[in-house]
Coordinates of C-alpha atoms and ligand atoms in Angstrom, one line a residue:
M830 CA -42.0 -43.8 -17.1
C831 CA -39.2 -41.2 -19.5
G832 CA -40.1 -41.2 -23.3
I833 CA -38.0 -41.6 -26.2
V834 CA -37.6 -41.2 -30.1
G835 CA -34.9 -41.3 -32.8
Y836 CA -35.2 -40.8 -36.2
V837 CA -33.0 -41.2 -39.1
G838 CA -33.5 -40.6 -43.6
S839 CA -34.0 -37.9 -45.6
R840 CA -36.5 -36.1 -43.4
H841 CA -35.6 -32.5 -41.3
A842 CA -35.7 -34.6 -38.3
M843 CA -36.7 -32.2 -35.7
P844 CA -40.2 -31.8 -36.7
V845 CA -40.0 -35.5 -36.5
L846 CA -39.0 -35.8 -33.6
L847 CA -40.8 -32.5 -31.7
E848 CA -44.0 -34.5 -33.1
G849 CA -42.8 -37.6 -31.3
L850 CA -41.8 -35.9 -28.4
G851 CA -45.5 -34.5 -27.7
R852 CA -46.9 -37.4 -28.4
L853 CA -45.2 -39.3 -25.2
E854 CA -45.5 -36.4 -23.2
Y855 CA -47.9 -38.1 -20.8
R856 CA -45.1 -40.3 -20.5
G857 CA -43.1 -37.9 -18.5
Y858 CA -43.1 -34.3 -18.8
D859 CA -40.2 -32.4 -16.5
S860 CA -37.6 -31.9 -18.9
A861 CA -36.9 -31.8 -22.7
G862 CA -34.4 -32.2 -24.6
I863 CA -33.3 -33.1 -28.3
A864 CA -29.5 -33.8 -30.3
L865 CA -29.4 -33.5 -34.3
Q866 CA -26.1 -35.0 -35.9
R867 CA -25.0 -32.2 -38.4
K868 CA -21.5 -32.1 -40.2
G869 CA -19.7 -34.3 -37.9
K870 CA -20.7 -33.3 -34.7
F871 CA -24.4 -32.6 -32.2
D872 CA -27.0 -29.6 -31.6
L873 CA -27.9 -30.3 -28.9
F874 CA -31.3 -28.3 -27.6
K875 CA -32.5 -29.3 -24.3
K876 CA -34.3 -27.5 -21.2
A877 CA -36.4 -28.1 -18.1
G878 CA -39.4 -27.7 -17.7
R879 CA -42.6 -28.9 -20.3
L880 CA -41.6 -29.4 -24.8
D881 CA -43.5 -26.3 -24.9
V882 CA -40.1 -24.4 -22.8
L883 CA -37.9 -26.0 -25.1
R884 CA -39.4 -25.6 -28.4
G885 CA -39.3 -21.8 -27.3
T886 CA -35.6 -22.3 -27.5
L887 CA -35.2 -24.6 -30.7
P888 CA -33.5 -22.2 -34.6
K889 CA -36.6 -22.1 -36.9
R890 CA -34.8 -24.8 -38.3
N891 CA -31.7 -27.2 -38.5
A892 CA -31.5 -29.3 -41.4
A893 CA -30.2 -32.3 -39.8
T894 CA -31.6 -35.5 -41.3
C895 CA -30.7 -37.9 -37.9
G896 CA -31.7 -37.3 -34.1
I897 CA -32.7 -38.1 -31.4
G898 CA -35.0 -36.6 -28.9
H899 CA -36.9 -37.1 -24.9
T900 CA -39.1 -36.1 -22.5
R901 CA -37.9 -36.5 -18.9
W902 CA -39.0 -37.8 -15.5
A903 CA -36.6 -37.0 -12.9
T904 CA -34.6 -40.5 -11.9
H905 CA -31.2 -39.4 -10.3
G906 CA -30.8 -35.8 -10.4
E907 CA -33.5 -32.7 -9.8
P908 CA -34.8 -31.6 -13.7
S909 CA -33.0 -28.8 -15.0
D910 CA -31.3 -28.0 -18.1
L911 CA -28.0 -30.1 -17.5
N912 CA -30.3 -32.8 -16.2
A913 CA -32.1 -32.9 -18.7
H914 CA -31.2 -36.1 -22.3
P915 CA -30.2 -36.7 -24.3
H916 CA -26.9 -36.3 -22.4
V917 CA -23.1 -35.8 -24.5
E918 CA -19.8 -37.6 -23.1
S919 CA -17.2 -35.0 -22.5
S920 CA -15.1 -35.6 -25.7
G921 CA -18.5 -34.6 -27.5
A922 CA -18.2 -38.5 -29.3
I923 CA -21.7 -39.5 -28.0
T924 CA -24.9 -38.7 -27.3
I925 CA -27.9 -40.8 -25.5
V926 CA -31.3 -40.9 -24.3
H927 CA -32.2 -42.7 -21.8
N928 CA -35.1 -44.4 -20.5
G929 CA -34.5 -46.4 -16.9
I930 CA -32.1 -46.7 -14.1
V931 CA -28.6 -48.0 -13.9
E932 CA -28.2 -48.7 -10.1
N933 CA -24.3 -49.3 -10.6
A934 CA -23.9 -45.8 -12.3
G935 CA -21.5 -45.1 -8.5
A936 CA -18.9 -47.7 -9.0
L937 CA -19.4 -46.7 -12.6
R938 CA -19.0 -43.2 -12.9
D939 CA -15.3 -44.3 -10.3
F940 CA -13.6 -46.0 -13.3
L941 CA -14.8 -43.3 -15.6
R942 CA -13.3 -40.8 -14.1
E943 CA -9.9 -42.4 -13.8
R944 CA -10.5 -43.1 -17.1
G945 CA -10.5 -39.1 -17.9
H946 CA -14.4 -38.6 -18.3
T947 CA -16.0 -36.1 -16.6
F948 CA -19.5 -35.3 -15.8
A949 CA -21.2 -32.5 -16.6
S950 CA -24.7 -34.2 -14.5
E951 CA -26.0 -35.5 -11.7
T952 CA -27.9 -38.6 -13.8
D953 CA -26.8 -42.4 -14.7
T954 CA -27.5 -41.6 -18.0
E955 CA -23.8 -39.6 -19.0
V956 CA -22.6 -42.6 -17.7
L957 CA -23.5 -44.2 -20.2
A958 CA -22.3 -42.3 -22.9
A959 CA -19.1 -42.5 -21.6
L960 CA -18.9 -46.4 -20.9
I961 CA -20.2 -46.6 -24.6
A962 CA -17.2 -44.4 -25.7
E963 CA -14.9 -45.2 -23.9
E964 CA -15.9 -49.2 -24.8
F965 CA -15.6 -47.1 -29.3
L966 CA -11.7 -46.5 -28.9
L967 CA -10.9 -49.9 -29.0
D968 CA -13.1 -50.8 -32.3
T969 CA -14.9 -48.4 -34.4
D970 CA -18.5 -50.4 -34.6
L971 CA -21.1 -48.4 -32.4
T972 CA -23.3 -51.4 -32.4
A973 CA -20.3 -53.4 -30.9
S974 CA -19.5 -51.2 -28.3
I975 CA -22.8 -50.9 -26.7
R976 CA -23.2 -55.0 -26.8
R977 CA -19.4 -55.2 -24.8
A978 CA -21.0 -51.4 -22.4
V979 CA -24.5 -53.0 -22.0
S980 CA -22.8 -56.3 -20.4
R981 CA -21.0 -54.0 -17.6
V982 CA -24.5 -52.4 -16.6
A983 CA -26.6 -53.6 -13.3
G984 CA -29.8 -52.0 -14.1
T985 CA -32.7 -51.2 -16.9
Y986 CA -32.7 -49.1 -19.9
G987 CA -33.7 -48.4 -23.2
I988 CA -31.4 -46.5 -24.8
V989 CA -30.7 -44.8 -28.0
V990 CA -27.4 -43.5 -29.3
M991 CA -25.8 -41.6 -32.5
H992 CA -22.2 -41.1 -32.8
K993 CA -21.0 -37.5 -34.1
D994 CA -18.3 -39.7 -36.5
V995 CA -21.0 -42.5 -37.5
P996 CA -23.3 -40.5 -39.2
G997 CA -27.0 -41.4 -40.0
L998 CA -26.9 -44.1 -37.2
M999 CA -28.6 -44.8 -34.4
V1000 CA -28.6 -47.5 -32.4
A1001 CA -30.8 -49.1 -29.8
A1002 CA -31.1 -51.3 -27.3
R1003 CA -33.5 -52.7 -24.2
N1004 CA -33.1 -54.5 -20.9
G1005 CA -36.5 -53.8 -19.3
S1006 CA -38.2 -50.3 -20.6
P1007 CA -39.8 -50.8 -24.2
V1008 CA -38.0 -49.6 -27.4
V1009 CA -39.8 -50.1 -30.2
V1010 CA -39.0 -49.9 -33.9
G1011 CA -40.5 -48.2 -36.3
I1012 CA -40.3 -49.3 -40.7
G1013 CA -40.5 -46.4 -43.1
E1014 CA -39.7 -45.8 -47.0
N1015 CA -36.0 -45.0 -46.7
E1016 CA -36.1 -44.2 -43.6
M1017 CA -35.7 -45.9 -39.3
F1018 CA -38.0 -44.1 -36.3
V1019 CA -37.1 -45.4 -33.4
A1020 CA -38.9 -44.8 -29.8
S1021 CA -40.3 -45.9 -26.2
D1022 CA -44.0 -46.0 -27.6
I1023 CA -45.9 -46.5 -30.9
A1024 CA -47.6 -43.5 -30.0
A1025 CA -44.5 -41.5 -31.4
I1026 CA -44.3 -43.2 -34.5
A1027 CA -47.8 -44.0 -36.2
P1028 CA -48.0 -40.8 -37.9
F1029 CA -44.9 -42.2 -39.6
T1030 CA -45.0 -45.7 -40.3
R1031 CA -47.0 -48.6 -39.4
Q1032 CA -44.4 -51.2 -39.7
I1033 CA -42.7 -52.2 -36.2
I1034 CA -41.1 -53.9 -34.0
Y1035 CA -40.4 -54.0 -31.0
L1036 CA -36.9 -55.1 -29.6
E1037 CA -37.0 -58.1 -26.6
D1038 CA -34.9 -57.5 -23.5
G1039 CA -31.3 -58.6 -24.4
E1040 CA -31.7 -57.1 -27.6
I1041 CA -29.7 -54.2 -30.1
A1042 CA -31.7 -52.3 -33.7
T1043 CA -29.0 -51.2 -35.5
L1044 CA -30.4 -48.5 -37.7
S1045 CA -29.8 -46.3 -41.2
A1046 CA -32.1 -44.9 -43.4
K1047 CA -32.2 -47.8 -45.3
H1048 CA -31.1 -51.0 -43.0
H1049 CA -32.5 -51.6 -40.3
E1050 CA -30.4 -55.3 -38.2
I1051 CA -31.8 -56.2 -34.7
Q1052 CA -28.9 -58.8 -32.0
D1053 CA -28.9 -59.9 -29.0
F1054 CA -26.4 -59.0 -26.9
Q1055 CA -24.2 -62.4 -27.7
A1056 CA -24.4 -60.6 -31.0
T1057 CA -27.2 -63.3 -32.8
I1058 CA -29.2 -61.4 -35.4
T1059 CA -32.4 -62.0 -34.1
N1060 CA -33.7 -59.9 -37.0
R1061 CA -38.3 -61.0 -38.0
P1062 CA -40.4 -59.4 -39.7
T1063 CA -42.6 -56.2 -39.2
S1064 CA -45.9 -55.6 -37.4
T1065 CA -48.6 -53.5 -38.8
I1066 CA -49.5 -51.6 -36.1
D1067 CA -53.1 -50.1 -36.0
V1068 CA -53.8 -46.9 -34.3
D1069 CA -55.9 -44.7 -34.3
T1070 CA -53.8 -41.3 -34.8
T1071 CA -56.4 -38.7 -33.9
L1072 CA -57.3 -40.6 -31.0
A1073 CA -54.6 -39.1 -29.4
S1074 CA -56.1 -35.6 -30.0
K1075 CA -57.2 -33.0 -27.9
G1076 CA -59.6 -33.1 -30.2
D1077 CA -61.6 -29.5 -28.8
H1078 CA -62.0 -30.3 -25.4
E1079 CA -59.6 -28.3 -22.8
H1080 CA -58.1 -31.3 -21.3
F1081 CA -57.2 -35.2 -22.2
T1082 CA -58.3 -35.7 -19.0
L1083 CA -62.1 -34.6 -20.0
K1084 CA -62.0 -35.7 -23.8
E1085 CA -61.8 -39.8 -22.1
I1086 CA -63.8 -39.0 -19.2
I1087 CA -66.6 -37.7 -22.0
E1088 CA -65.8 -40.7 -24.3
Q1089 CA -65.8 -43.5 -21.5
P1090 CA -69.6 -44.6 -23.3
D1091 CA -67.5 -45.2 -26.4
A1092 CA -64.9 -46.9 -25.0
I1093 CA -66.7 -49.2 -22.9
R1094 CA -68.5 -49.9 -26.2
R1095 CA -65.2 -51.4 -26.8
T1096 CA -64.7 -53.0 -24.7
L1097 CA -68.0 -55.3 -24.2
S1098 CA -67.9 -55.2 -28.3
G1099 CA -68.1 -58.9 -29.3
R1100 CA -67.5 -60.5 -26.1
L1101 CA -71.5 -60.8 -24.8
D1102 CA -73.1 -64.7 -25.7
E1103 CA -77.0 -63.3 -26.0
R1104 CA -77.6 -67.6 -27.1
F1105 CA -76.0 -68.5 -23.6
K1106 CA -76.3 -65.6 -21.8
T1107 CA -72.2 -65.9 -21.2
A1108 CA -69.1 -63.6 -22.7
H1109 CA -66.3 -65.4 -24.2
F1110 CA -63.4 -64.2 -25.4
G1111 CA -60.8 -64.6 -28.1
G1112 CA -57.5 -64.5 -26.1
L1113 CA -57.5 -66.0 -23.6
N1114 CA -56.8 -69.5 -24.6
L1115 CA -58.1 -71.1 -21.3
D1116 CA -60.7 -73.8 -22.3
A1117 CA -63.6 -74.3 -19.6
K1118 CA -61.7 -77.5 -18.8
D1119 CA -58.8 -75.4 -17.4
L1120 CA -60.9 -72.9 -16.0
M1121 CA -62.2 -74.8 -13.9
A1122 CA -59.7 -75.9 -12.5
F1123 CA -59.0 -73.2 -10.8
K1124 CA -59.4 -73.0 -7.1
R1125 CA -58.4 -69.1 -6.7
I1126 CA -58.1 -66.2 -8.7
K1127 CA -55.8 -63.5 -7.1
I1128 CA -55.1 -59.7 -9.6
L1129 CA -52.1 -57.5 -9.8
G1130 CA -51.7 -54.4 -10.7
C1131 CA -50.0 -50.6 -9.9
G1132 CA -51.8 -47.5 -9.3
S1133 CA -55.1 -47.3 -10.5
A1134 CA -54.5 -50.7 -12.0
Y1135 CA -54.4 -52.2 -9.1
I1136 CA -57.9 -50.3 -7.3
S1137 CA -59.9 -51.7 -10.1
G1138 CA -58.4 -55.5 -9.7
S1139 CA -59.5 -54.9 -5.7
I1140 CA -63.3 -53.5 -7.1
G1141 CA -62.8 -56.9 -9.7
A1142 CA -61.6 -59.4 -7.5
S1143 CA -65.6 -58.1 -5.5
M1144 CA -67.6 -58.5 -8.7
I1145 CA -65.9 -62.4 -9.3
E1146 CA -66.6 -62.5 -6.2
R1147 CA -70.4 -61.8 -5.8
L1148 CA -71.1 -63.8 -8.9
A1149 CA -69.0 -66.6 -10.2
R1150 CA -68.2 -66.8 -6.3
I1151 CA -64.9 -68.2 -6.6
P1152 CA -62.2 -66.7 -3.6
T1153 CA -60.5 -63.7 -5.6
D1154 CA -58.1 -60.8 -3.8
A1155 CA -56.0 -58.3 -5.9
E1156 CA -52.5 -57.4 -3.9
S1157 CA -49.8 -54.3 -5.7
A1158 CA -47.7 -56.0 -8.0
A1159 CA -44.7 -54.1 -7.0
E1160 CA -45.2 -55.6 -3.3
F1161 CA -46.4 -59.5 -4.6
R1162 CA -42.8 -59.2 -7.0
Y1163 CA -40.5 -58.1 -3.9
R1164 CA -42.4 -60.7 -0.9
N1165 CA -41.0 -63.9 -2.2
P1166 CA -44.8 -64.6 -3.3
I1167 CA -45.7 -68.4 -3.1
I1168 CA -47.1 -69.2 -6.7
D1169 CA -49.9 -71.6 -6.1
P1170 CA -51.1 -74.2 -9.5
Q1171 CA -54.6 -74.0 -8.9
T1172 CA -54.9 -70.0 -8.9
L1173 CA -55.7 -67.8 -11.9
Y1174 CA -52.9 -64.9 -11.9
L1175 CA -54.4 -61.8 -14.2
A1176 CA -52.1 -59.1 -14.6
V1177 CA -53.9 -55.2 -15.0
S1178 CA -52.3 -52.8 -16.5
Q1179 CA -53.6 -50.0 -19.0
S1180 CA -49.9 -49.6 -20.1
G1181 CA -48.8 -52.7 -20.2
E1182 CA -45.3 -51.1 -19.3
T1183 CA -45.5 -50.8 -15.6
Y1184 CA -42.2 -52.2 -15.0
D1185 CA -43.2 -53.7 -11.2
T1186 CA -46.1 -55.2 -13.1
L1187 CA -44.0 -56.7 -15.6
T1188 CA -41.6 -58.6 -13.6
A1189 CA -44.3 -59.9 -11.2
V1190 CA -46.0 -61.5 -14.4
Q1191 CA -42.1 -62.5 -14.9
E1192 CA -41.5 -64.4 -11.7
I1193 CA -45.3 -65.9 -12.1
Q1194 CA -44.7 -67.5 -15.3
R1195 CA -41.0 -68.6 -13.6
K1196 CA -42.2 -70.1 -11.1
G1197 CA -44.7 -72.4 -12.9
G1198 CA -48.3 -70.2 -12.7
T1199 CA -50.6 -69.1 -15.1
V1200 CA -51.4 -65.7 -16.0
L1201 CA -53.5 -63.3 -18.5
G1202 CA -53.2 -60.3 -19.3
I1203 CA -55.8 -57.4 -19.3
V1204 CA -54.1 -54.6 -21.2
N1205 CA -55.0 -51.1 -23.2
V1206 CA -52.0 -50.9 -25.2
V1207 CA -52.0 -53.3 -27.8
G1208 CA -48.3 -55.2 -28.1
S1209 CA -47.1 -54.0 -25.2
S1210 CA -44.9 -55.4 -22.9
I1211 CA -46.7 -56.8 -21.3
A1212 CA -49.7 -58.1 -22.9
R1213 CA -46.8 -60.2 -24.9
Q1214 CA -45.1 -61.6 -22.5
C1215 CA -48.7 -63.3 -21.1
G1216 CA -49.3 -64.5 -24.7
A1217 CA -53.0 -64.1 -23.4
G1218 CA -55.3 -61.9 -21.7
M1219 CA -57.6 -59.9 -23.0
Y1220 CA -57.8 -55.9 -24.9
L1221 CA -59.4 -53.1 -23.5
H1222 CA -60.1 -51.6 -26.8
A1223 CA -60.4 -48.7 -24.7
G1224 CA -58.5 -46.2 -26.7
P1225 CA -55.2 -43.9 -26.5
E1226 CA -55.4 -42.6 -23.0
I1227 CA -53.0 -39.9 -22.5
A1228 CA -54.1 -37.9 -20.0
V1229 CA -51.4 -39.1 -16.1
V1230 CA -54.6 -39.8 -14.7
S1231 CA -56.8 -43.2 -16.0
T1232 CA -60.5 -42.4 -16.1
K1233 CA -61.4 -44.3 -19.0
T1234 CA -59.8 -47.7 -19.0
F1235 CA -60.3 -47.2 -15.2
A1236 CA -63.7 -48.2 -16.2
C1237 CA -63.5 -50.2 -18.9
T1238 CA -61.0 -52.5 -16.7
L1239 CA -64.4 -52.9 -14.8
C1240 CA -66.4 -53.9 -17.4
A1241 CA -64.1 -56.5 -18.2
F1242 CA -64.0 -57.8 -14.7
A1243 CA -68.0 -57.8 -15.2
L1244 CA -67.5 -60.0 -18.5
L1245 CA -65.1 -62.4 -17.0
A1246 CA -67.4 -62.8 -13.9
L1247 CA -70.2 -63.6 -16.1
Y1248 CA -67.9 -65.4 -18.3
I1249 CA -66.5 -68.0 -15.1
G1250 CA -69.6 -67.8 -13.7
R1251 CA -72.1 -69.2 -15.7
M1252 CA -69.2 -72.2 -16.1
R1253 CA -70.0 -72.8 -12.1
D1254 CA -73.8 -71.7 -10.4
V1255 CA -75.3 -68.5 -12.5
S1256 CA -78.4 -69.9 -14.1
P1257 CA -78.9 -68.3 -17.7
A1258 CA -81.3 -65.8 -15.8
E1259 CA -78.5 -64.8 -14.0
G1260 CA -76.7 -64.2 -17.1
A1261 CA -79.4 -62.4 -18.8
E1262 CA -80.3 -59.8 -16.1
V1263 CA -75.8 -59.0 -16.2
I1264 CA -76.2 -58.9 -20.2
R1265 CA -78.7 -56.4 -19.4
A1266 CA -77.0 -54.3 -16.9
L1267 CA -73.7 -54.5 -19.2
N1268 CA -76.1 -53.5 -22.5
E1269 CA -77.4 -50.3 -20.7
L1270 CA -74.4 -49.1 -19.8
P1271 CA -72.6 -46.6 -22.2
Q1272 CA -76.4 -45.5 -22.8
Q1273 CA -76.4 -44.3 -18.8
I1274 CA -72.6 -43.4 -18.1
Q1275 CA -73.7 -41.0 -21.4
N1276 CA -76.1 -39.6 -18.9
L1277 CA -74.2 -38.8 -15.9
V1278 CA -72.1 -37.6 -18.5
E1279 CA -74.6 -35.0 -19.7
R1280 CA -75.3 -33.5 -15.3
S1281 CA -71.0 -32.6 -15.4
D1282 CA -72.6 -29.2 -14.2
E1283 CA -74.0 -30.7 -11.1
F1284 CA -71.0 -32.2 -10.4
K1285 CA -68.9 -28.7 -11.0
Q1286 CA -71.2 -26.7 -9.0
I1287 CA -69.9 -29.8 -6.0
A1288 CA -66.6 -29.9 -6.9
E1289 CA -66.6 -25.9 -6.8
K1290 CA -67.9 -25.7 -3.6
Y1291 CA -65.6 -28.1 -1.7
A1292 CA -62.5 -27.4 -4.4
Q1293 CA -60.7 -25.0 -1.5
Y1294 CA -60.7 -27.3 1.4
Q1295 CA -57.2 -28.7 2.2
R1296 CA -58.1 -33.2 3.2
A1297 CA -61.2 -35.0 2.5
Y1298 CA -62.0 -38.0 3.1
F1299 CA -63.3 -41.4 0.9
I1300 CA -65.9 -43.4 2.3
G1301 CA -67.7 -47.0 1.2
R1302 CA -68.1 -50.6 1.7
C1303 CA -67.1 -53.4 -0.8
E1304 CA -66.8 -52.2 -4.0
G1305 CA -67.9 -48.9 -3.1
F1306 CA -64.6 -48.7 -0.6
G1307 CA -62.6 -49.8 -3.9
L1308 CA -64.0 -47.1 -5.2
A1309 CA -63.2 -44.0 -2.4
R1310 CA -59.5 -45.7 -3.1
E1311 CA -60.3 -44.4 -6.7
G1312 CA -61.6 -41.0 -5.8
A1313 CA -59.0 -40.2 -3.0
L1314 CA -56.3 -41.1 -5.9
K1315 CA -57.3 -39.1 -7.9
L1316 CA -58.5 -35.8 -6.4
K1317 CA -55.4 -35.8 -4.8
E1318 CA -53.4 -36.8 -8.2
V1319 CA -55.2 -34.1 -9.4
S1320 CA -55.5 -31.1 -6.9
Y1321 CA -53.8 -31.7 -4.6
I1322 CA -56.1 -31.8 -2.0
H1323 CA -54.8 -34.3 0.9
A1324 CA -57.5 -37.3 0.5
E1325 CA -57.2 -40.0 2.1
A1326 CA -60.3 -43.7 1.7
Y1327 CA -61.1 -45.4 4.6
P1328 CA -63.7 -48.6 4.9
A1329 CA -66.9 -46.6 5.7
S1330 CA -66.7 -49.4 8.4
E1331 CA -63.9 -49.1 9.8
L1332 CA -64.2 -45.0 10.5
K1333 CA -65.4 -45.1 14.4
H1334 CA -61.8 -46.7 15.0
G1335 CA -59.6 -43.6 14.7
P1336 CA -60.2 -41.2 11.6
L1337 CA -63.6 -40.3 13.0
A1338 CA -60.9 -38.5 15.4
L1339 CA -60.0 -36.0 12.3
I1340 CA -63.1 -35.3 11.5
D1341 CA -64.9 -31.6 11.2
E1342 CA -66.8 -29.0 9.5
Q1343 CA -63.1 -28.4 7.5
T1344 CA -62.9 -32.3 6.4
P1345 CA -65.5 -32.9 3.9
T1346 CA -66.3 -36.2 3.7
F1347 CA -66.8 -38.2 -0.2
A1348 CA -69.2 -41.6 1.1
I1349 CA -70.2 -44.3 -1.8
V1350 CA -73.6 -45.6 -0.6
P1351 CA -75.3 -47.9 -2.9
D1352 CA -78.7 -48.5 -2.5
D1353 CA -78.1 -52.2 -1.0
D1354 CA -77.9 -54.1 2.2
L1355 CA -75.4 -52.3 3.8
L1356 CA -77.2 -48.9 3.6
A1357 CA -78.1 -49.2 6.7
K1358 CA -74.9 -49.1 8.1
N1359 CA -73.9 -46.9 5.6
L1360 CA -76.6 -44.3 7.0
S1361 CA -75.8 -44.9 10.1
T1362 CA -71.7 -43.4 9.1
L1363 CA -73.3 -40.7 7.7
A1364 CA -75.1 -39.9 10.8
E1365 CA -71.2 -40.3 13.1
I1366 CA -69.6 -38.1 10.5
K1367 CA -72.4 -35.1 10.5
T1368 CA -72.7 -35.8 14.4
R1369 CA -69.2 -34.3 14.8
K1370 CA -70.1 -31.5 11.7
G1371 CA -68.5 -33.2 8.6
P1372 CA -69.4 -32.0 5.5
V1373 CA -70.6 -35.1 3.8
V1374 CA -71.6 -35.2 -0.3
A1375 CA -73.3 -38.6 -1.5
M1376 CA -73.7 -40.4 -4.0
G1377 CA -76.0 -43.5 -4.8
Q1378 CA -79.6 -44.0 -5.3
S1379 CA -80.8 -44.1 -2.4
E1380 CA -82.9 -40.8 -1.7
V1381 CA -82.8 -41.3 1.7
L1382 CA -80.0 -39.6 1.6
A1383 CA -81.5 -36.6 0.1
T1384 CA -82.2 -35.9 3.4
Q1385 CA -79.4 -36.8 6.1
V1386 CA -76.2 -35.4 4.3
D1387 CA -75.2 -31.5 2.3
D1388 CA -74.9 -32.5 -1.0
Y1389 CA -76.9 -36.5 -3.0
I1390 CA -75.4 -37.1 -5.9
Q1391 CA -78.5 -39.1 -7.3
V1392 CA -76.9 -42.3 -9.7
P1393 CA -79.2 -44.8 -11.5
G1394 CA -79.2 -48.1 -10.3
S1395 CA -78.8 -51.0 -12.7
H1396 CA -77.0 -54.2 -11.4
P1397 CA -73.9 -54.8 -8.7
L1398 CA -71.4 -55.9 -11.1
T1399 CA -72.6 -52.5 -13.1
D1400 CA -73.4 -50.0 -10.3
P1401 CA -69.0 -49.6 -9.2
I1402 CA -69.0 -48.2 -12.8
L1403 CA -72.1 -45.6 -12.9
L1404 CA -71.2 -44.5 -9.4
L1405 CA -67.0 -44.4 -10.8
I1406 CA -68.2 -41.3 -12.8
P1407 CA -69.4 -39.0 -10.8
L1408 CA -65.8 -39.3 -8.8
Q1409 CA -63.8 -38.7 -11.7
F1410 CA -65.9 -35.1 -12.6
I1411 CA -65.6 -33.8 -8.8
A1412 CA -61.9 -34.7 -9.5
Y1413 CA -61.1 -33.0 -12.2
Y1414 CA -63.5 -30.3 -11.7
T1415 CA -61.6 -29.9 -8.5
A1416 CA -58.4 -29.2 -10.7
L1417 CA -59.0 -27.0 -12.5
A1418 CA -60.8 -24.8 -9.7
R1419 CA -57.6 -25.3 -8.1
G1420 CA -55.5 -23.9 -11.1
C1421 CA -54.2 -27.2 -11.4
D1422 CA -52.2 -29.0 -13.9
V1423 CA -55.0 -31.7 -14.9
D1424 CA -53.1 -33.5 -17.8
Q1425 CA -49.7 -33.6 -16.3
P1426 CA -49.8 -33.3 -12.0
R1427 CA -46.9 -32.8 -10.7
N1428 CA -44.8 -35.1 -10.0
L1429 CA -45.9 -38.2 -11.7
A1430 CA -46.0 -39.9 -14.9
K1431 CA -49.0 -41.9 -17.2
S1432 CA -46.8 -45.5 -17.1
V1433 CA -44.0 -45.6 -14.7
T1434 CA -41.4 -47.8 -16.5
V1435 CA -39.0 -48.1 -13.1
E1436 CA -39.4 -49.7 -10.2
Ligands
G6P1089 C1 -48.6 -44.2 -13.1 C2 -49.9 -43.7 -13.5 C3 -51.4 -44.2 -12.7 C4 -52.3 -46.1 -13.3 C5 -50.1 -46.9 -12.8 C6 -50.4 -48.2 -13.5 O1 -48.7 -45.1 -11.5 O2 -49.7 -42.2 -12.8 O3 -52.5 -43.4 -13.3 O4 -52.5 -46.5 -12.4 O5 -49.0 -45.9 -13.5 O6 -50.9 -47.9 -14.9 P1 -50.5 -49.1 -15.7 O7 -50.0 -49.0 -17.3 O8 -49.3 -50.4 -15.8 O9 -52.2 -49.1 -15.7

């Protein structure tokens, strides 16, 4: 959600914070701010809008060597200068940046008002600042003050705090929102995401829930909320920071679509077993016997991760013939789910930080279930909470909408389907076919990427319509959901996905010449049924764009996108590519901010 960064050391803090915020802006981008600690006071700069708006208000130089920064995705209080972080408590003693939600902010605000505090913003964060300031009156130990303050807070938080009377000190605490500490040579960093720290140091410590880190230039100490010291060795991060830059591309979204062949090569790397015509994984921590004992698979995730899970479920059922379904992690965790020891749970998340997915994992584990992570960000909360699973190795994904990690997740499901399938009924010959298709996939995607002009023309033709349908069957319906989600996220066109089979049960009423339909039509057993659905749409004068492998389509629809067919497990990944380009070029044609769509954030670490 929001991005947090902090620095203490001997460099000027301002450029370090701005560099970090630039790398975090994808987490939230409706306002940004920094607080610099200087001569017993804070220099505070904060602005509604993108980071560039803040940059425009900053002095050329500021000598402070300790500071905190924040990029916001509003939860409590509209995006405005006042509601932007950092917040300074009314006496000016404390400044804080916060990611998360304080659920009892109302009651705490009333109590603090009685104690003489006033509040300039509508945020729950300002309440935290006042609460810590109140505790600081009892003694002048900032860490102890925070420990006492958070014991009165219900909700989630990752916070970093400075006090004007304790120069050169930052204290961070975590409960439910990620916080990572970076350790440099006589300098310390703190952030919500390693992306902000990676340009400066590779030595990091992830805070666990219920921990506080006290950081000065030369020292760090980690303790839990009971004040027990929990210091531990640092981990070394392996992040190619250049991957997180746009390079020559106009947008991260385009860059990430284009780099899918390489991303998929990395997902597949070392995982194809040509000898036994299967896949292998280093980190599942389950042997064949364990895996064979599961009678069902359930896949959980949010947003595109959830949709990828629904396609993955069809892939696994199709090849491995084990009952598999997908559910929104948020729905799952709130409905007191029955956890079945014979079900293998898979948690899918690009960021590894989505709060609803993380808490679904915790719910499964609490009830004794087995859950594996399918995660992109190494060392993220969900990866660590699961303790076993598969990394996607897609590289950093910065654009808010998921593109390459969606494709890599589908690859991961294909590998898993192959692996479990080969333990069950899939023959070596069938396994070899899947391996062939997976090996061919990067080049086939490259060929589609090179056809981007064709997809651009189609996108521009339909860009001014106000609504659209996306339809498909089986995995094709999952792709329709992803295509519709992508289009609505980046272009603000109302796009709805429907199973092609359901169209005649209602939505057909809305089909007219102003309502284009994007149809996913692979050349499979259901081709004839799909062609009938398209005829029903054409009869109602609805424009149709179809993507698939059958030349018959070319004569039946307004625009036909020929996508090569390869194998039922990899065809969905190929059909995905035109959908991504169509969303991207539609957003451009409508003048939308494709990398950072309005109201959204890359990583949703609040409920
Ligand atoms: C947000 C993003 C989506 C993403 C979803 C799940 O809503 O805007 O693009 O699919 O979170 O994120 P995750 O990191 O768990 O895959």
